[in-house]
mmCIF file of C-alpha atoms in Angstrom:
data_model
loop_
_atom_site.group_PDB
_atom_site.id
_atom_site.type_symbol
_atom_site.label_atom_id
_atom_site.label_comp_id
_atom_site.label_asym_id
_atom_site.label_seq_id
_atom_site.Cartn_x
_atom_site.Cartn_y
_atom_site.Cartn_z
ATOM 1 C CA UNK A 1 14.646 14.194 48.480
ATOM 2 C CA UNK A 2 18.018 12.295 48.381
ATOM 3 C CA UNK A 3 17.897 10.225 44.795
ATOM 4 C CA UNK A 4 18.174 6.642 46.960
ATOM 5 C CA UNK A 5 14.770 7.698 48.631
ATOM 6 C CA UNK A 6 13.154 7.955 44.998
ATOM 7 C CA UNK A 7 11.401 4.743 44.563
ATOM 8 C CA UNK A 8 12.693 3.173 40.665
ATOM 9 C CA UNK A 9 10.068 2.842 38.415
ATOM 10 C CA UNK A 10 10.879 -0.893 39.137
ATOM 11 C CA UNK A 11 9.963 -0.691 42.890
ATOM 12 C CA UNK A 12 6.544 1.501 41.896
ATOM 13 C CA UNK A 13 5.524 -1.422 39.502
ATOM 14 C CA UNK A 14 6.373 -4.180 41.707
ATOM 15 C CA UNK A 15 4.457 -2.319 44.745
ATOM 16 C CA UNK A 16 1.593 -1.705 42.741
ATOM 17 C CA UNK A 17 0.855 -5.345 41.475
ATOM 18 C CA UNK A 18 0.925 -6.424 45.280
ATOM 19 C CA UNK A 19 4.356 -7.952 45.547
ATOM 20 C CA UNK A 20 6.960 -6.882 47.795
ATOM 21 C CA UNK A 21 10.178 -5.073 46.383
ATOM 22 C CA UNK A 22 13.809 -6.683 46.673
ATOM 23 C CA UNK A 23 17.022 -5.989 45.267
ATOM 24 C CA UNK A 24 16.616 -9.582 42.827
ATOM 25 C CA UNK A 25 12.534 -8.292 41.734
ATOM 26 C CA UNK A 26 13.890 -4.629 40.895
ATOM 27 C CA UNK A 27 16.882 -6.485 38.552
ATOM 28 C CA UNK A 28 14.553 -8.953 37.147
ATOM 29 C CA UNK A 29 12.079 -5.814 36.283
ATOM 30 C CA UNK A 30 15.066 -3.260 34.540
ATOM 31 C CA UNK A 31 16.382 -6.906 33.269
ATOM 32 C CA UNK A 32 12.938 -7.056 31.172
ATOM 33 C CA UNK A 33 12.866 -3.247 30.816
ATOM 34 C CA UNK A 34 16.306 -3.301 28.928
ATOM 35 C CA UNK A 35 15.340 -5.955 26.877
ATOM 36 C CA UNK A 36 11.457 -7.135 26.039
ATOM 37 C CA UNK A 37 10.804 -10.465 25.125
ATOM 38 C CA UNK A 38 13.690 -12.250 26.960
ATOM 39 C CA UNK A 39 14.273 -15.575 27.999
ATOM 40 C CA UNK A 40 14.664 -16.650 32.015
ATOM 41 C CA UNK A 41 17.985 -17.648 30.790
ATOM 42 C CA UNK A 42 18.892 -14.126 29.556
ATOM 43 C CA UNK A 43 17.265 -11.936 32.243
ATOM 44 C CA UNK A 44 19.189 -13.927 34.463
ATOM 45 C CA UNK A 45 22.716 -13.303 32.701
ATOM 46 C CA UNK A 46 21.570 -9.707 33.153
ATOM 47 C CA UNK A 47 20.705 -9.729 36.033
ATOM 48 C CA UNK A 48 23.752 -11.998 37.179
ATOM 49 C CA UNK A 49 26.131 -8.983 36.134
ATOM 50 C CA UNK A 50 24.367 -6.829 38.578
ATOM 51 C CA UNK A 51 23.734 -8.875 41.566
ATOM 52 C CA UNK A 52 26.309 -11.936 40.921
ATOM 53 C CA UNK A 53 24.415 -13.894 43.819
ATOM 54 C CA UNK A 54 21.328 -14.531 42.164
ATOM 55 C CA UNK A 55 20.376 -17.933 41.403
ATOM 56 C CA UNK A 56 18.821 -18.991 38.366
ATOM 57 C CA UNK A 57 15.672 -20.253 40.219
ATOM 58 C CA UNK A 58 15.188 -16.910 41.542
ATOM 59 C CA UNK A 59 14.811 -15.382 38.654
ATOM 60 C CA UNK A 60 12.136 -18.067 37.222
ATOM 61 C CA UNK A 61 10.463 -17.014 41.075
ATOM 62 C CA UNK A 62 10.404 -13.342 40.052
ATOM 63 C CA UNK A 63 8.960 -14.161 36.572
ATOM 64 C CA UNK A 64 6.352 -17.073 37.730
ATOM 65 C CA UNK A 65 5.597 -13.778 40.568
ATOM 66 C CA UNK A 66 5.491 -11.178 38.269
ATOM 67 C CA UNK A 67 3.335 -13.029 35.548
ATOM 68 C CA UNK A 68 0.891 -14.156 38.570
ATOM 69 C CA UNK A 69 0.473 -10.678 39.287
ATOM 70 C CA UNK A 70 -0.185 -9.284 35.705
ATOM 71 C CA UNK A 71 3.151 -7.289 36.051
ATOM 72 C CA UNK A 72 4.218 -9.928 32.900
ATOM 73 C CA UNK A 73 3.241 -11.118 29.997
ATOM 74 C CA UNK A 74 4.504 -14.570 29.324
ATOM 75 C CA UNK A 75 5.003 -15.600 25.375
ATOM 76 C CA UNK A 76 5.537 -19.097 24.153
ATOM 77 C CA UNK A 77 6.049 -18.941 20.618
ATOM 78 C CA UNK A 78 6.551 -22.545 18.928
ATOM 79 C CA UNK A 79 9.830 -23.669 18.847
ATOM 80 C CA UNK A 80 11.394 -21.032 20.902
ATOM 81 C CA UNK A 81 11.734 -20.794 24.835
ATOM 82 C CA UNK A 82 8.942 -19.062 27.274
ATOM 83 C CA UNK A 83 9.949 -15.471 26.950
ATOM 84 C CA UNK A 84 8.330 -12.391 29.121
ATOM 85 C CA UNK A 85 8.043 -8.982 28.084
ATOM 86 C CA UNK A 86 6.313 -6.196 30.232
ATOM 87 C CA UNK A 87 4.056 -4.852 28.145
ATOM 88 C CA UNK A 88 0.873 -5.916 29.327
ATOM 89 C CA UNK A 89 -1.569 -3.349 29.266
ATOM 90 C CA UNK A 90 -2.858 -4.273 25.847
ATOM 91 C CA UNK A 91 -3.700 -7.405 23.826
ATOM 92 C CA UNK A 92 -1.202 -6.851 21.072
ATOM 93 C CA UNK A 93 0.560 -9.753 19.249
ATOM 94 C CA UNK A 94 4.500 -10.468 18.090
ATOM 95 C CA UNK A 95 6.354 -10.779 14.032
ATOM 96 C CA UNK A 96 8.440 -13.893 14.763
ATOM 97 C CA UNK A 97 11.635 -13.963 12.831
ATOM 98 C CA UNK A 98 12.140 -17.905 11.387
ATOM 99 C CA UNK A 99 15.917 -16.992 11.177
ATOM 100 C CA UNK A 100 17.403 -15.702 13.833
ATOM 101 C CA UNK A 101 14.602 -15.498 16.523
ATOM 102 C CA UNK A 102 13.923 -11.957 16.908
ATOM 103 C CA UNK A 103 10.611 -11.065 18.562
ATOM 104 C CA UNK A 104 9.036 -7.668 17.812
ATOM 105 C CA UNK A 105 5.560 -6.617 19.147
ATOM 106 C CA UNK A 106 2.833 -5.375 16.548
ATOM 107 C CA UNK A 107 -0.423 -3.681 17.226
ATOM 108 C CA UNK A 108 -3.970 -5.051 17.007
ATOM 109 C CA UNK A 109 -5.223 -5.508 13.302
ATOM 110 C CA UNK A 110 -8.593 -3.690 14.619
ATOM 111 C CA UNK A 111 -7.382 -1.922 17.509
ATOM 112 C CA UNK A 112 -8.851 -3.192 19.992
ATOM 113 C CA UNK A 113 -9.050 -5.778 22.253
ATOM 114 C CA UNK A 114 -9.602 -8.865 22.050
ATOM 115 C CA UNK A 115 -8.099 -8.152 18.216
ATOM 116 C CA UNK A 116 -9.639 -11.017 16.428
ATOM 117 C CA UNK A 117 -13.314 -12.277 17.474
ATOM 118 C CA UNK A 118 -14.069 -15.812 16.159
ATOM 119 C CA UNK A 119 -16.742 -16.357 13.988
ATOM 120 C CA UNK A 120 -18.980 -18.504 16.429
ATOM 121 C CA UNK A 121 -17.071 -18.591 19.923
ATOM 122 C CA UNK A 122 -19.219 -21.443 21.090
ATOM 123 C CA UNK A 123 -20.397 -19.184 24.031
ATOM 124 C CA UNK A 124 -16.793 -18.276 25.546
ATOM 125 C CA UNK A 125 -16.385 -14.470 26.352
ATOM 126 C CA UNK A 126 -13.293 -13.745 24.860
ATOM 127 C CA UNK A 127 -10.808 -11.730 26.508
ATOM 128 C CA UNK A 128 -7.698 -11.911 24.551
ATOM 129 C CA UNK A 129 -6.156 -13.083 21.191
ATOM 130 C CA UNK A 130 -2.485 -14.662 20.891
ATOM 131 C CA UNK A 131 -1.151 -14.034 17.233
ATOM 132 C CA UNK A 132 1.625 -14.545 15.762
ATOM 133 C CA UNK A 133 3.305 -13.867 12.505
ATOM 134 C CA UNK A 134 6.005 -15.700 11.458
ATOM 135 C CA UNK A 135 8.644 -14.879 8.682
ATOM 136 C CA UNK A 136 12.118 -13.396 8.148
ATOM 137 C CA UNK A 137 12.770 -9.603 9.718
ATOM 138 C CA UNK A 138 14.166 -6.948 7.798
ATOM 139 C CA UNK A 139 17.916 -8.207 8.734
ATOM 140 C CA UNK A 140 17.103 -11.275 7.409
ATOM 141 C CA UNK A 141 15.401 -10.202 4.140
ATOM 142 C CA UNK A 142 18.260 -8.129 3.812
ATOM 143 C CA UNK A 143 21.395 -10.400 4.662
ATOM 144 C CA UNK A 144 19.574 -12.914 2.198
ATOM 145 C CA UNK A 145 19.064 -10.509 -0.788
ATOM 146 C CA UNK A 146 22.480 -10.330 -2.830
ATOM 147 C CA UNK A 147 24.257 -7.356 -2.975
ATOM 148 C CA UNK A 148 24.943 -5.556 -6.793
ATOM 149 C CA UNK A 149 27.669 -4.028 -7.930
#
């Protein structure tokens, strides 16, 4: 089979959460691939360099599409834009850097979902738990920790 018959894992995904596959979707998808926990802003500029047409709206489409469908996970962390990331087959939760930004995902602290359970959740059935930890990453630490001679 010719390799332009393969179907990307982009156009698999996409297919598979109901949506239908175009050129912008498959972009947005390898944009988020390439790079977890973007901005709209920077999958955009990514995908801009590949298809120089799209529109910044389109890309906010894809994502409001793709995070309708449970193909995204959409993270709001305070003080920082809506970012998306694709991992969302499991309730894990994000280290914050207070520096420079950087998002990195960490496991469940029980390992399993929904992570934490509340003490008394007041008869909601809990299906997930948002954490986050804020601090300075190991760049940060390190950049602020002088250097002996």
């Amino acid at each position: 089979m010719p390799d332009n018959l393969i179907p990307s894992a982009a156009d698999a995904a996409i297919r598979a959460a109901g949506l239908r596959v175009t050129d912008s979707r498959r972009a947005v998808y390898d944009a988020l691939r390439e790079h977890p926990h973007a901005t709209a802003e920077a999958v955009h500029d990514r995908v801009a360099a590949v298809l120089s047409s799209t529109s910044l709206q389109s890309v906010y489409n894809a994502l409001s599409d793709f995070s309708a469908a449970g193909l995204v996970r959409r993270i709001e962390p305070a003080g920082h834009p809506m970012m998306f990331e694709l991992r969302v087959d499991d309730n894990h939760h994000h280290l914050v850097c207070t520096r420079c930004g950087d998002v990195t995902d960490v496991d469940c602290a029980t390992g399993h979902a929904p992570c934490l359970i509340p003490v008394d959740a007041r008869g909601y059935r809990v299906a997930t738990a948002e954490v986050t930890y804020w601090g300075l990453c190991a760049s940060c630490v390190q950049a602020e920790t002088p250097a002996f001679h």
